JSON list of C-alpha atoms in Angstrom, two decimals:
[
{"chain": "A", "resi": 1, "resn": "UNK", "atom": "CA", "xyz": [-3.38, 19.97, 7.71]},
{"chain": "A", "resi": 2, "resn": "UNK", "atom": "CA", "xyz": [-0.84, 19.42, 10.49]},
{"chain": "A", "resi": 3, "resn": "UNK", "atom": "CA", "xyz": [1.33, 17.15, 8.36]},
{"chain": "A", "resi": 4, "resn": "UNK", "atom": "CA", "xyz": [1.21, 19.57, 5.45]},
{"chain": "A", "resi": 5, "resn": "UNK", "atom": "CA", "xyz": [2.11, 22.46, 7.77]},
{"chain": "A", "resi": 6, "resn": "UNK", "atom": "CA", "xyz": [5.20, 20.61, 8.99]},
{"chain": "A", "resi": 7, "resn": "UNK", "atom": "CA", "xyz": [6.30, 19.70, 5.46]},
{"chain": "A", "resi": 8, "resn": "UNK", "atom": "CA", "xyz": [6.02, 23.36, 4.48]},
{"chain": "A", "resi": 9, "resn": "UNK", "atom": "CA", "xyz": [7.92, 24.42, 7.60]},
{"chain": "A", "resi": 10, "resn": "UNK", "atom": "CA", "xyz": [10.90, 22.40, 6.32]},
{"chain": "A", "resi": 11, "resn": "UNK", "atom": "CA", "xyz": [10.54, 23.83, 2.80]},
{"chain": "A", "resi": 12, "resn": "UNK", "atom": "CA", "xyz": [9.37, 20.62, 1.13]},
{"chain": "A", "resi": 13, "resn": "UNK", "atom": "CA", "xyz": [7.52, 20.93, -2.17]},
{"chain": "A", "resi": 14, "resn": "UNK", "atom": "CA", "xyz": [4.14, 19.92, -0.75]},
{"chain": "A", "resi": 15, "resn": "UNK", "atom": "CA", "xyz": [0.96, 18.66, -2.39]},
{"chain": "A", "resi": 16, "resn": "UNK", "atom": "CA", "xyz": [-2.07, 16.50, -1.73]},
{"chain": "A", "resi": 17, "resn": "UNK", "atom": "CA", "xyz": [-3.18, 13.48, -3.71]},
{"chain": "A", "resi": 18, "resn": "UNK", "atom": "CA", "xyz": [-6.98, 13.36, -3.75]},
{"chain": "A", "resi": 19, "resn": "UNK", "atom": "CA", "xyz": [-9.02, 10.20, -4.20]},
{"chain": "A", "resi": 20, "resn": "UNK", "atom": "CA", "xyz": [-12.57, 9.11, -3.46]},
{"chain": "A", "resi": 21, "resn": "UNK", "atom": "CA", "xyz": [-14.18, 6.08, -1.88]},
{"chain": "A", "resi": 22, "resn": "UNK", "atom": "CA", "xyz": [-17.86, 6.18, -2.64]},
{"chain": "A", "resi": 23, "resn": "UNK", "atom": "CA", "xyz": [-19.03, 9.69, -1.84]},
{"chain": "A", "resi": 24, "resn": "UNK", "atom": "CA", "xyz": [-16.20, 10.43, 0.61]},
{"chain": "A", "resi": 25, "resn": "UNK", "atom": "CA", "xyz": [-12.95, 12.17, -0.32]},
{"chain": "A", "resi": 26, "resn": "UNK", "atom": "CA", "xyz": [-9.53, 11.34, 1.15]},
{"chain": "A", "resi": 27, "resn": "UNK", "atom": "CA", "xyz": [-6.03, 12.72, 0.73]},
{"chain": "A", "resi": 28, "resn": "UNK", "atom": "CA", "xyz": [-2.44, 11.55, 0.82]},
{"chain": "A", "resi": 29, "resn": "UNK", "atom": "CA", "xyz": [-0.08, 14.34, 1.87]},
{"chain": "A", "resi": 30, "resn": "UNK", "atom": "CA", "xyz": [3.16, 14.45, -0.14]},
{"chain": "A", "resi": 31, "resn": "UNK", "atom": "CA", "xyz": [6.39, 16.34, 0.46]},
{"chain": "A", "resi": 32, "resn": "UNK", "atom": "CA", "xyz": [9.34, 16.21, -1.96]},
{"chain": "A", "resi": 33, "resn": "UNK", "atom": "CA", "xyz": [13.00, 17.08, -1.50]},
{"chain": "A", "resi": 34, "resn": "UNK", "atom": "CA", "xyz": [15.93, 17.15, -3.91]},
{"chain": "A", "resi": 35, "resn": "UNK", "atom": "CA", "xyz": [15.73, 17.17, -7.72]},
{"chain": "A", "resi": 36, "resn": "UNK", "atom": "CA", "xyz": [12.33, 17.60, -9.38]},
{"chain": "A", "resi": 37, "resn": "UNK", "atom": "CA", "xyz": [12.84, 14.74, -11.86]},
{"chain": "A", "resi": 38, "resn": "UNK", "atom": "CA", "xyz": [14.62, 11.42, -12.21]},
{"chain": "A", "resi": 39, "resn": "UNK", "atom": "CA", "xyz": [14.64, 8.41, -9.86]},
{"chain": "A", "resi": 40, "resn": "UNK", "atom": "CA", "xyz": [13.30, 8.72, -6.35]},
{"chain": "A", "resi": 41, "resn": "UNK", "atom": "CA", "xyz": [13.09, 7.20, -2.92]},
{"chain": "A", "resi": 42, "resn": "UNK", "atom": "CA", "xyz": [9.64, 6.98, -1.32]},
{"chain": "A", "resi": 43, "resn": "UNK", "atom": "CA", "xyz": [9.25, 7.01, 2.47]},
{"chain": "A", "resi": 44, "resn": "UNK", "atom": "CA", "xyz": [5.70, 6.59, 3.75]},
{"chain": "A", "resi": 45, "resn": "UNK", "atom": "CA", "xyz": [3.60, 6.24, 6.89]},
{"chain": "A", "resi": 46, "resn": "UNK", "atom": "CA", "xyz": [-0.17, 6.00, 7.23]},
{"chain": "A", "resi": 47, "resn": "UNK", "atom": "CA", "xyz": [-1.84, 8.68, 9.35]},
{"chain": "A", "resi": 48, "resn": "UNK", "atom": "CA", "xyz": [-5.20, 7.01, 9.91]},
{"chain": "A", "resi": 49, "resn": "UNK", "atom": "CA", "xyz": [-5.88, 4.92, 13.00]},
{"chain": "A", "resi": 50, "resn": "UNK", "atom": "CA", "xyz": [-8.02, 1.82, 13.50]},
{"chain": "A", "resi": 51, "resn": "UNK", "atom": "CA", "xyz": [-11.62, 2.56, 14.49]},
{"chain": "A", "resi": 52, "resn": "UNK", "atom": "CA", "xyz": [-11.78, 5.37, 17.08]},
{"chain": "A", "resi": 53, "resn": "UNK", "atom": "CA", "xyz": [-8.64, 4.29, 18.95]},
{"chain": "A", "resi": 54, "resn": "UNK", "atom": "CA", "xyz": [-5.80, 6.75, 19.66]},
{"chain": "A", "resi": 55, "resn": "UNK", "atom": "CA", "xyz": [-3.27, 4.82, 17.57]},
{"chain": "A", "resi": 56, "resn": "UNK", "atom": "CA", "xyz": [-0.10, 6.12, 19.24]},
{"chain": "A", "resi": 57, "resn": "UNK", "atom": "CA", "xyz": [2.10, 3.28, 18.03]},
{"chain": "A", "resi": 58, "resn": "UNK", "atom": "CA", "xyz": [-0.15, 2.42, 15.08]},
{"chain": "A", "resi": 59, "resn": "UNK", "atom": "CA", "xyz": [0.65, 4.74, 13.50]},
{"chain": "A", "resi": 60, "resn": "UNK", "atom": "CA", "xyz": [1.33, 8.14, 15.07]},
{"chain": "A", "resi": 61, "resn": "UNK", "atom": "CA", "xyz": [4.82, 6.78, 15.74]},
{"chain": "A", "resi": 62, "resn": "UNK", "atom": "CA", "xyz": [5.44, 6.26, 12.03]},
{"chain": "A", "resi": 63, "resn": "UNK", "atom": "CA", "xyz": [4.09, 9.71, 11.15]},
{"chain": "A", "resi": 64, "resn": "UNK", "atom": "CA", "xyz": [6.29, 11.30, 13.82]},
{"chain": "A", "resi": 65, "resn": "UNK", "atom": "CA", "xyz": [9.25, 9.52, 12.23]},
{"chain": "A", "resi": 66, "resn": "UNK", "atom": "CA", "xyz": [8.23, 10.83, 8.81]},
{"chain": "A", "resi": 67, "resn": "UNK", "atom": "CA", "xyz": [8.04, 14.42, 10.07]},
{"chain": "A", "resi": 68, "resn": "UNK", "atom": "CA", "xyz": [11.42, 14.14, 11.79]},
{"chain": "A", "resi": 69, "resn": "UNK", "atom": "CA", "xyz": [12.92, 12.81, 8.57]},
{"chain": "A", "resi": 70, "resn": "UNK", "atom": "CA", "xyz": [11.56, 15.90, 6.82]},
{"chain": "A", "resi": 71, "resn": "UNK", "atom": "CA", "xyz": [13.45, 18.05, 9.33]},
{"chain": "A", "resi": 72, "resn": "UNK", "atom": "CA", "xyz": [16.68, 16.08, 8.96]},
{"chain": "A", "resi": 73, "resn": "UNK", "atom": "CA", "xyz": [16.58, 15.77, 5.18]},
{"chain": "A", "resi": 74, "resn": "UNK", "atom": "CA", "xyz": [15.64, 19.31, 4.22]},
{"chain": "A", "resi": 75, "resn": "UNK", "atom": "CA", "xyz": [19.25, 20.47, 4.70]},
{"chain": "A", "resi": 76, "resn": "UNK", "atom": "CA", "xyz": [20.82, 17.42, 3.03]},
{"chain": "A", "resi": 77, "resn": "UNK", "atom": "CA", "xyz": [22.41, 17.55, -0.42]},
{"chain": "A", "resi": 78, "resn": "UNK", "atom": "CA", "xyz": [20.28, 14.93, -2.15]},
{"chain": "A", "resi": 79, "resn": "UNK", "atom": "CA", "xyz": [21.30, 13.71, -5.62]},
{"chain": "A", "resi": 80, "resn": "UNK", "atom": "CA", "xyz": [17.88, 12.16, -6.25]},
{"chain": "A", "resi": 81, "resn": "UNK", "atom": "CA", "xyz": [14.32, 12.96, -5.20]},
{"chain": "A", "resi": 82, "resn": "UNK", "atom": "CA", "xyz": [13.11, 11.83, -1.79]},
{"chain": "A", "resi": 83, "resn": "UNK", "atom": "CA", "xyz": [9.32, 11.75, -1.56]},
{"chain": "A", "resi": 84, "resn": "UNK", "atom": "CA", "xyz": [7.74, 11.64, 1.89]},
{"chain": "A", "resi": 85, "resn": "UNK", "atom": "CA", "xyz": [4.13, 10.45, 1.85]},
{"chain": "A", "resi": 86, "resn": "UNK", "atom": "CA", "xyz": [1.53, 10.38, 4.63]},
{"chain": "A", "resi": 87, "resn": "UNK", "atom": "CA", "xyz": [-1.18, 7.94, 3.56]},
{"chain": "A", "resi": 88, "resn": "UNK", "atom": "CA", "xyz": [-4.82, 7.79, 4.48]},
{"chain": "A", "resi": 89, "resn": "UNK", "atom": "CA", "xyz": [-7.08, 4.68, 4.52]},
{"chain": "A", "resi": 90, "resn": "UNK", "atom": "CA", "xyz": [-4.51, 2.03, 5.43]},
{"chain": "A", "resi": 91, "resn": "UNK", "atom": "CA", "xyz": [-6.56, 0.52, 8.25]},
{"chain": "A", "resi": 92, "resn": "UNK", "atom": "CA", "xyz": [-9.59, -1.81, 7.92]},
{"chain": "A", "resi": 93, "resn": "UNK", "atom": "CA", "xyz": [-12.02, -1.80, 6.20]},
{"chain": "A", "resi": 94, "resn": "UNK", "atom": "CA", "xyz": [-9.69, -0.45, 3.49]},
{"chain": "A", "resi": 95, "resn": "UNK", "atom": "CA", "xyz": [-6.64, -2.62, 4.16]},
{"chain": "A", "resi": 96, "resn": "UNK", "atom": "CA", "xyz": [-5.82, -5.07, 1.37]},
{"chain": "A", "resi": 97, "resn": "UNK", "atom": "CA", "xyz": [-8.08, -3.33, -1.14]},
{"chain": "A", "resi": 98, "resn": "UNK", "atom": "CA", "xyz": [-7.62, -0.82, -3.94]},
{"chain": "A", "resi": 99, "resn": "UNK", "atom": "CA", "xyz": [-8.98, 1.84, -1.57]},
{"chain": "A", "resi": 100, "resn": "UNK", "atom": "CA", "xyz": [-5.71, 2.09, 0.38]},
{"chain": "A", "resi": 101, "resn": "UNK", "atom": "CA", "xyz": [-4.04, 5.49, 0.05]},
{"chain": "A", "resi": 102, "resn": "UNK", "atom": "CA", "xyz": [-0.75, 3.78, -0.74]},
{"chain": "A", "resi": 103, "resn": "UNK", "atom": "CA", "xyz": [-2.42, 1.81, -3.55]},
{"chain": "A", "resi": 104, "resn": "UNK", "atom": "CA", "xyz": [-3.39, 5.09, -5.20]},
{"chain": "A", "resi": 105, "resn": "UNK", "atom": "CA", "xyz": [0.11, 6.50, -4.72]},
{"chain": "A", "resi": 106, "resn": "UNK", "atom": "CA", "xyz": [1.99, 3.42, -5.94]},
{"chain": "A", "resi": 107, "resn": "UNK", "atom": "CA", "xyz": [-0.33, 3.01, -8.93]},
{"chain": "A", "resi": 108, "resn": "UNK", "atom": "CA", "xyz": [0.13, 6.64, -9.97]},
{"chain": "A", "resi": 109, "resn": "UNK", "atom": "CA", "xyz": [3.93, 6.22, -9.85]},
{"chain": "A", "resi": 110, "resn": "UNK", "atom": "CA", "xyz": [3.75, 3.05, -11.94]},
{"chain": "A", "resi": 111, "resn": "UNK", "atom": "CA", "xyz": [1.43, 4.62, -14.49]},
{"chain": "A", "resi": 112, "resn": "UNK", "atom": "CA", "xyz": [3.85, 7.55, -14.82]},
{"chain": "A", "resi": 113, "resn": "UNK", "atom": "CA", "xyz": [6.76, 5.09, -15.18]},
{"chain": "A", "resi": 114, "resn": "UNK", "atom": "CA", "xyz": [8.60, 6.65, -12.26]},
{"chain": "A", "resi": 115, "resn": "UNK", "atom": "CA", "xyz": [11.89, 4.96, -11.38]},
{"chain": "A", "resi": 116, "resn": "UNK", "atom": "CA", "xyz": [11.45, 4.17, -7.68]},
{"chain": "A", "resi": 117, "resn": "UNK", "atom": "CA", "xyz": [14.81, 3.16, -6.27]},
{"chain": "A", "resi": 118, "resn": "UNK", "atom": "CA", "xyz": [13.38, 2.22, -2.87]},
{"chain": "A", "resi": 119, "resn": "UNK", "atom": "CA", "xyz": [10.28, 2.44, -0.73]},
{"chain": "A", "resi": 120, "resn": "UNK", "atom": "CA", "xyz": [10.40, 2.45, 3.08]},
{"chain": "A", "resi": 121, "resn": "UNK", "atom": "CA", "xyz": [7.16, 2.03, 5.02]},
{"chain": "A", "resi": 122, "resn": "UNK", "atom": "CA", "xyz": [7.22, 3.24, 8.64]},
{"chain": "A", "resi": 123, "resn": "UNK", "atom": "CA", "xyz": [4.52, 1.40, 10.57]},
{"chain": "A", "resi": 124, "resn": "UNK", "atom": "CA", "xyz": [4.59, 1.07, 14.36]},
{"chain": "A", "resi": 125, "resn": "UNK", "atom": "CA", "xyz": [8.11, 2.12, 15.39]},
{"chain": "A", "resi": 126, "resn": "UNK", "atom": "CA", "xyz": [7.52, 3.20, 19.00]},
{"chain": "A", "resi": 127, "resn": "UNK", "atom": "CA", "xyz": [7.01, 0.19, 21.31]},
{"chain": "A", "resi": 128, "resn": "UNK", "atom": "CA", "xyz": [9.88, -1.76, 22.90]},
{"chain": "A", "resi": 129, "resn": "UNK", "atom": "CA", "xyz": [10.03, -4.38, 25.63]},
{"chain": "A", "resi": 130, "resn": "UNK", "atom": "CA", "xyz": [13.05, -5.91, 27.38]},
{"chain": "A", "resi": 131, "resn": "UNK", "atom": "CA", "xyz": [11.14, -8.72, 29.08]},
{"chain": "A", "resi": 132, "resn": "UNK", "atom": "CA", "xyz": [12.18, -12.25, 28.08]},
{"chain": "A", "resi": 133, "resn": "UNK", "atom": "CA", "xyz": [9.52, -13.76, 25.83]},
{"chain": "A", "resi": 134, "resn": "UNK", "atom": "CA", "xyz": [7.99, -10.39, 24.98]},
{"chain": "A", "resi": 135, "resn": "UNK", "atom": "CA", "xyz": [8.59, -10.90, 21.26]},
{"chain": "A", "resi": 136, "resn": "UNK", "atom": "CA", "xyz": [6.33, -13.28, 19.38]},
{"chain": "A", "resi": 137, "resn": "UNK", "atom": "CA", "xyz": [6.40, -14.50, 15.78]},
{"chain": "A", "resi": 138, "resn": "UNK", "atom": "CA", "xyz": [3.91, -15.94, 13.29]},
{"chain": "A", "resi": 139, "resn": "UNK", "atom": "CA", "xyz": [5.88, -19.19, 13.01]},
{"chain": "A", "resi": 140, "resn": "UNK", "atom": "CA", "xyz": [7.89, -21.11, 15.64]},
{"chain": "A", "resi": 141, "resn": "UNK", "atom": "CA", "xyz": [10.72, -21.32, 13.13]},
{"chain": "A", "resi": 142, "resn": "UNK", "atom": "CA", "xyz": [11.48, -17.63, 13.67]},
{"chain": "A", "resi": 143, "resn": "UNK", "atom": "CA", "xyz": [12.39, -18.34, 17.30]},
{"chain": "A", "resi": 144, "resn": "UNK", "atom": "CA", "xyz": [15.48, -20.19, 16.10]},
{"chain": "A", "resi": 145, "resn": "UNK", "atom": "CA", "xyz": [17.15, -17.10, 14.61]},
{"chain": "A", "resi": 146, "resn": "UNK", "atom": "CA", "xyz": [15.27, -14.05, 15.93]},
{"chain": "A", "resi": 147, "resn": "UNK", "atom": "CA", "xyz": [15.39, -12.37, 19.38]},
{"chain": "A", "resi": 148, "resn": "UNK", "atom": "CA", "xyz": [12.90, -13.34, 22.08]},
{"chain": "A", "resi": 149, "resn": "UNK", "atom": "CA", "xyz": [12.93, -9.84, 23.55]},
{"chain": "A", "resi": 150, "resn": "UNK", "atom": "CA", "xyz": [11.03, -7.04, 21.81]},
{"chain": "A", "resi": 151, "resn": "UNK", "atom": "CA", "xyz": [13.91, -4.57, 22.03]},
{"chain": "A", "resi": 152, "resn": "UNK", "atom": "CA", "xyz": [14.75, -4.25, 18.31]},
{"chain": "A", "resi": 153, "resn": "UNK", "atom": "CA", "xyz": [13.41, -2.62, 15.16]},
{"chain": "A", "resi": 154, "resn": "UNK", "atom": "CA", "xyz": [12.55, -4.91, 12.27]},
{"chain": "A", "resi": 155, "resn": "UNK", "atom": "CA", "xyz": [13.18, -4.46, 8.55]},
{"chain": "A", "resi": 156, "resn": "UNK", "atom": "CA", "xyz": [10.76, -6.72, 6.68]},
{"chain": "A", "resi": 157, "resn": "UNK", "atom": "CA", "xyz": [11.34, -7.51, 3.02]},
{"chain": "A", "resi": 158, "resn": "UNK", "atom": "CA", "xyz": [10.17, -9.93, 0.36]},
{"chain": "A", "resi": 159, "resn": "UNK", "atom": "CA", "xyz": [11.94, -13.12, -0.59]},
{"chain": "A", "resi": 160, "resn": "UNK", "atom": "CA", "xyz": [12.70, -11.62, -4.02]},
{"chain": "A", "resi": 161, "resn": "UNK", "atom": "CA", "xyz": [14.56, -8.63, -2.59]},
{"chain": "A", "resi": 162, "resn": "UNK", "atom": "CA", "xyz": [17.04, -10.09, -0.10]},
{"chain": "A", "resi": 163, "resn": "UNK", "atom": "CA", "xyz": [20.02, -7.97, -1.14]},
{"chain": "A", "resi": 164, "resn": "UNK", "atom": "CA", "xyz": [17.94, -4.80, -0.96]},
{"chain": "A", "resi": 165, "resn": "UNK", "atom": "CA", "xyz": [16.68, -5.62, 2.55]},
{"chain": "A", "resi": 166, "resn": "UNK", "atom": "CA", "xyz": [20.20, -6.44, 3.72]},
{"chain": "A", "resi": 167, "resn": "UNK", "atom": "CA", "xyz": [21.52, -3.11, 2.40]},
{"chain": "A", "resi": 168, "resn": "UNK", "atom": "CA", "xyz": [18.89, -1.20, 4.41]},
{"chain": "A", "resi": 169, "resn": "UNK", "atom": "CA", "xyz": [19.70, -3.19, 7.54]},
{"chain": "A", "resi": 170, "resn": "UNK", "atom": "CA", "xyz": [23.46, -2.61, 7.24]},
{"chain": "A", "resi": 171, "resn": "UNK", "atom": "CA", "xyz": [23.04, 1.13, 6.68]},
{"chain": "A", "resi": 172, "resn": "UNK", "atom": "CA", "xyz": [20.78, 1.39, 9.73]},
{"chain": "A", "resi": 173, "resn": "UNK", "atom": "CA", "xyz": [23.07, -0.73, 11.93]},
{"chain": "A", "resi": 174, "resn": "UNK", "atom": "CA", "xyz": [25.97, 1.62, 11.31]},
{"chain": "A", "resi": 175, "resn": "UNK", "atom": "CA", "xyz": [24.05, 4.57, 12.74]},
{"chain": "A", "resi": 176, "resn": "UNK", "atom": "CA", "xyz": [22.62, 3.32, 16.04]},
{"chain": "A", "resi": 177, "resn": "UNK", "atom": "CA", "xyz": [23.23, 0.86, 18.90]},
{"chain": "A", "resi": 178, "resn": "UNK", "atom": "CA", "xyz": [19.58, -0.15, 18.62]},
{"chain": "A", "resi": 179, "resn": "UNK", "atom": "CA", "xyz": [19.41, -3.79, 17.42]},
{"chain": "A", "resi": 180, "resn": "UNK", "atom": "CA", "xyz": [18.25, -4.07, 13.79]},
{"chain": "A", "resi": 181, "resn": "UNK", "atom": "CA", "xyz": [16.73, -7.38, 12.71]},
{"chain": "A", "resi": 182, "resn": "UNK", "atom": "CA", "xyz": [15.84, -8.08, 9.08]},
{"chain": "A", "resi": 183, "resn": "UNK", "atom": "CA", "xyz": [13.57, -10.79, 7.74]},
{"chain": "A", "resi": 184, "resn": "UNK", "atom": "CA", "xyz": [12.73, -11.75, 4.16]},
{"chain": "A", "resi": 185, "resn": "UNK", "atom": "CA", "xyz": [9.63, -13.87, 4.04]},
{"chain": "A", "resi": 186, "resn": "UNK", "atom": "CA", "xyz": [6.67, -14.73, 1.79]},
{"chain": "A", "resi": 187, "resn": "UNK", "atom": "CA", "xyz": [3.72, -12.35, 1.93]},
{"chain": "A", "resi": 188, "resn": "UNK", "atom": "CA", "xyz": [1.43, -15.23, 2.92]},
{"chain": "A", "resi": 189, "resn": "UNK", "atom": "CA", "xyz": [2.99, -15.28, 6.41]},
{"chain": "A", "resi": 190, "resn": "UNK", "atom": "CA", "xyz": [0.71, -13.12, 8.59]},
{"chain": "A", "resi": 191, "resn": "UNK", "atom": "CA", "xyz": [2.18, -9.68, 9.16]},
{"chain": "A", "resi": 192, "resn": "UNK", "atom": "CA", "xyz": [4.79, -9.66, 6.40]},
{"chain": "A", "resi": 193, "resn": "UNK", "atom": "CA", "xyz": [2.67, -7.53, 4.06]},
{"chain": "A", "resi": 194, "resn": "UNK", "atom": "CA", "xyz": [0.55, -5.81, 6.71]},
{"chain": "A", "resi": 195, "resn": "UNK", "atom": "CA", "xyz": [1.36, -2.24, 5.68]},
{"chain": "A", "resi": 196, "resn": "UNK", "atom": "CA", "xyz": [1.70, 0.12, 2.75]},
{"chain": "A", "resi": 197, "resn": "UNK", "atom": "CA", "xyz": [4.81, -1.50, 1.27]},
{"chain": "A", "resi": 198, "resn": "UNK", "atom": "CA", "xyz": [2.58, -4.26, -0.12]},
{"chain": "A", "resi": 199, "resn": "UNK", "atom": "CA", "xyz": [1.26, -1.91, -2.81]},
{"chain": "A", "resi": 200, "resn": "UNK", "atom": "CA", "xyz": [4.78, -1.15, -4.04]},
{"chain": "A", "resi": 201, "resn": "UNK", "atom": "CA", "xyz": [5.68, -4.83, -4.15]},
{"chain": "A", "resi": 202, "resn": "UNK", "atom": "CA", "xyz": [2.68, -5.26, -6.46]},
{"chain": "A", "resi": 203, "resn": "UNK", "atom": "CA", "xyz": [4.39, -3.00, -9.01]},
{"chain": "A", "resi": 204, "resn": "UNK", "atom": "CA", "xyz": [7.81, -4.60, -8.64]},
{"chain": "A", "resi": 205, "resn": "UNK", "atom": "CA", "xyz": [9.32, -1.75, -6.64]},
{"chain": "A", "resi": 206, "resn": "UNK", "atom": "CA", "xyz": [11.91, -2.61, -3.95]},
{"chain": "A", "resi": 207, "resn": "UNK", "atom": "CA", "xyz": [10.21, -1.97, -0.62]},
{"chain": "A", "resi": 208, "resn": "UNK", "atom": "CA", "xyz": [10.52, -2.82, 3.07]},
{"chain": "A", "resi": 209, "resn": "UNK", "atom": "CA", "xyz": [8.48, -2.25, 6.21]},
{"chain": "A", "resi": 210, "resn": "UNK", "atom": "CA", "xyz": [10.31, -0.76, 9.20]},
{"chain": "A", "resi": 211, "resn": "UNK", "atom": "CA", "xyz": [8.40, -1.87, 12.29]},
{"chain": "A", "resi": 212, "resn": "UNK", "atom": "CA", "xyz": [8.44, -2.84, 15.94]},
{"chain": "A", "resi": 213, "resn": "UNK", "atom": "CA", "xyz": [6.33, -5.83, 14.74]},
{"chain": "A", "resi": 214, "resn": "UNK", "atom": "CA", "xyz": [3.03, -4.40, 16.05]},
{"chain": "A", "resi": 215, "resn": "UNK", "atom": "CA", "xyz": [0.75, -7.10, 17.52]},
{"chain": "A", "resi": 216, "resn": "UNK", "atom": "CA", "xyz": [3.61, -9.58, 17.76]},
{"chain": "A", "resi": 217, "resn": "UNK", "atom": "CA", "xyz": [4.94, -7.40, 20.58]},
{"chain": "A", "resi": 218, "resn": "UNK", "atom": "CA", "xyz": [2.46, -4.71, 21.59]},
{"chain": "A", "resi": 219, "resn": "UNK", "atom": "CA", "xyz": [-0.69, -6.02, 23.28]},
{"chain": "A", "resi": 220, "resn": "UNK", "atom": "CA", "xyz": [-2.26, -2.56, 22.97]},
{"chain": "A", "resi": 221, "resn": "UNK", "atom": "CA", "xyz": [-2.34, -2.82, 19.17]},
{"chain": "A", "resi": 222, "resn": "UNK", "atom": "CA", "xyz": [-5.77, -1.79, 17.84]},
{"chain": "A", "resi": 223, "resn": "UNK", "atom": "CA", "xyz": [-7.11, -1.08, 21.32]},
{"chain": "A", "resi": 224, "resn": "UNK", "atom": "CA", "xyz": [-7.89, 1.98, 23.43]},
{"chain": "A", "resi": 225, "resn": "UNK", "atom": "CA", "xyz": [-4.62, 1.37, 25.33]},
{"chain": "A", "resi": 226, "resn": "UNK", "atom": "CA", "xyz": [-2.42, 2.31, 22.36]},
{"chain": "A", "resi": 227, "resn": "UNK", "atom": "CA", "xyz": [-1.53, 5.66, 23.93]},
{"chain": "A", "resi": 228, "resn": "UNK", "atom": "CA", "xyz": [1.49, 7.96, 23.86]},
{"chain": "A", "resi": 229, "resn": "UNK", "atom": "CA", "xyz": [2.84, 7.17, 27.33]},
{"chain": "A", "resi": 230, "resn": "UNK", "atom": "CA", "xyz": [3.64, 3.59, 26.28]},
{"chain": "A", "resi": 231, "resn": "UNK", "atom": "CA", "xyz": [6.07, 4.66, 23.58]},
{"chain": "A", "resi": 232, "resn": "UNK", "atom": "CA", "xyz": [9.85, 4.74, 23.89]},
{"chain": "A", "resi": 233, "resn": "UNK", "atom": "CA", "xyz": [10.87, 8.08, 22.38]},
{"chain": "A", "resi": 234, "resn": "UNK", "atom": "CA", "xyz": [14.61, 7.56, 22.73]},
{"chain": "A", "resi": 235, "resn": "UNK", "atom": "CA", "xyz": [14.46, 4.37, 20.69]},
{"chain": "A", "resi": 236, "resn": "UNK", "atom": "CA", "xyz": [12.09, 5.98, 18.21]},
{"chain": "A", "resi": 237, "resn": "UNK", "atom": "CA", "xyz": [14.70, 8.71, 17.71]},
{"chain": "A", "resi": 238, "resn": "UNK", "atom": "CA", "xyz": [17.35, 6.04, 17.11]},
{"chain": "A", "resi": 239, "resn": "UNK", "atom": "CA", "xyz": [15.16, 4.48, 14.42]},
{"chain": "A", "resi": 240, "resn": "UNK", "atom": "CA", "xyz": [14.83, 7.84, 12.65]},
{"chain": "A", "resi": 241, "resn": "UNK", "atom": "CA", "xyz": [18.58, 8.51, 12.75]},
{"chain": "A", "resi": 242, "resn": "UNK", "atom": "CA", "xyz": [19.17, 5.03, 11.34]},
{"chain": "A", "resi": 243, "resn": "UNK", "atom": "CA", "xyz": [16.59, 5.61, 8.60]},
{"chain": "A", "resi": 244, "resn": "UNK", "atom": "CA", "xyz": [18.21, 8.91, 7.70]},
{"chain": "A", "resi": 245, "resn": "UNK", "atom": "CA", "xyz": [21.52, 7.10, 7.12]},
{"chain": "A", "resi": 246, "resn": "UNK", "atom": "CA", "xyz": [19.77, 4.44, 5.04]},
{"chain": "A", "resi": 247, "resn": "UNK", "atom": "CA", "xyz": [18.13, 7.10, 2.87]},
{"chain": "A", "resi": 248, "resn": "UNK", "atom": "CA", "xyz": [21.43, 8.89, 2.34]},
{"chain": "A", "resi": 249, "resn": "UNK", "atom": "CA", "xyz": [23.04, 5.57, 1.39]},
{"chain": "A", "resi": 250, "resn": "UNK", "atom": "CA", "xyz": [20.26, 4.81, -1.11]},
{"chain": "A", "resi": 251, "resn": "UNK", "atom": "CA", "xyz": [20.37, 8.33, -2.57]},
{"chain": "A", "resi": 252, "resn": "UNK", "atom": "CA", "xyz": [24.12, 8.08, -3.25]},
{"chain": "A", "resi": 253, "resn": "UNK", "atom": "CA", "xyz": [24.15, 4.48, -4.45]}
]
């Protein structure tokens, strides 16, 4: 209800996508800007949290970014549709199954033969750490070319979409002093497909995850300590400004 209220506040064409898991009903909340037909850009963030934990970074931070993008974009002159989606059921036990909210959304787009120019998944964008060694990686190889301090935002893409990932990174870098690091890697590496973008990859759509790298940096991930006071709101704002520029670039490409 809160997400829908904010979308309506910024005059987005707002709807809910209903789906069921067993006897329980869930909803994705969708807000659209720009033209009502033609190609589109999808920007999404899941609004559920793991277990009963507060989920400030995972993923209230991503939802906050989504709502701020609604505010920034609603006055923009957009030549194509931008669809903002707040997903439910991303977290376990639904993760990696056809019960994910993003699976339902991506599948519906594919079935309707929608031309998705890009999908950006915002998942954990609020935690930053300047301490040396604060950034970890799934493979030691990453230490050779990636920062060892968790003071950047990551853009994670597939090995088949290198040029797309690079274009997002370059657009974001031009808008903020916040370091932007991009990685294209196989989905089998732990963490690379750990968000809603995975369901768009499955349909061949170009998609990236924008992330602070979650458990590779934030020890409070999926714990009761993932609370609001640990987030860096200035850097979160920089991420949103950078994403806005990336969306404008994609819309005018």
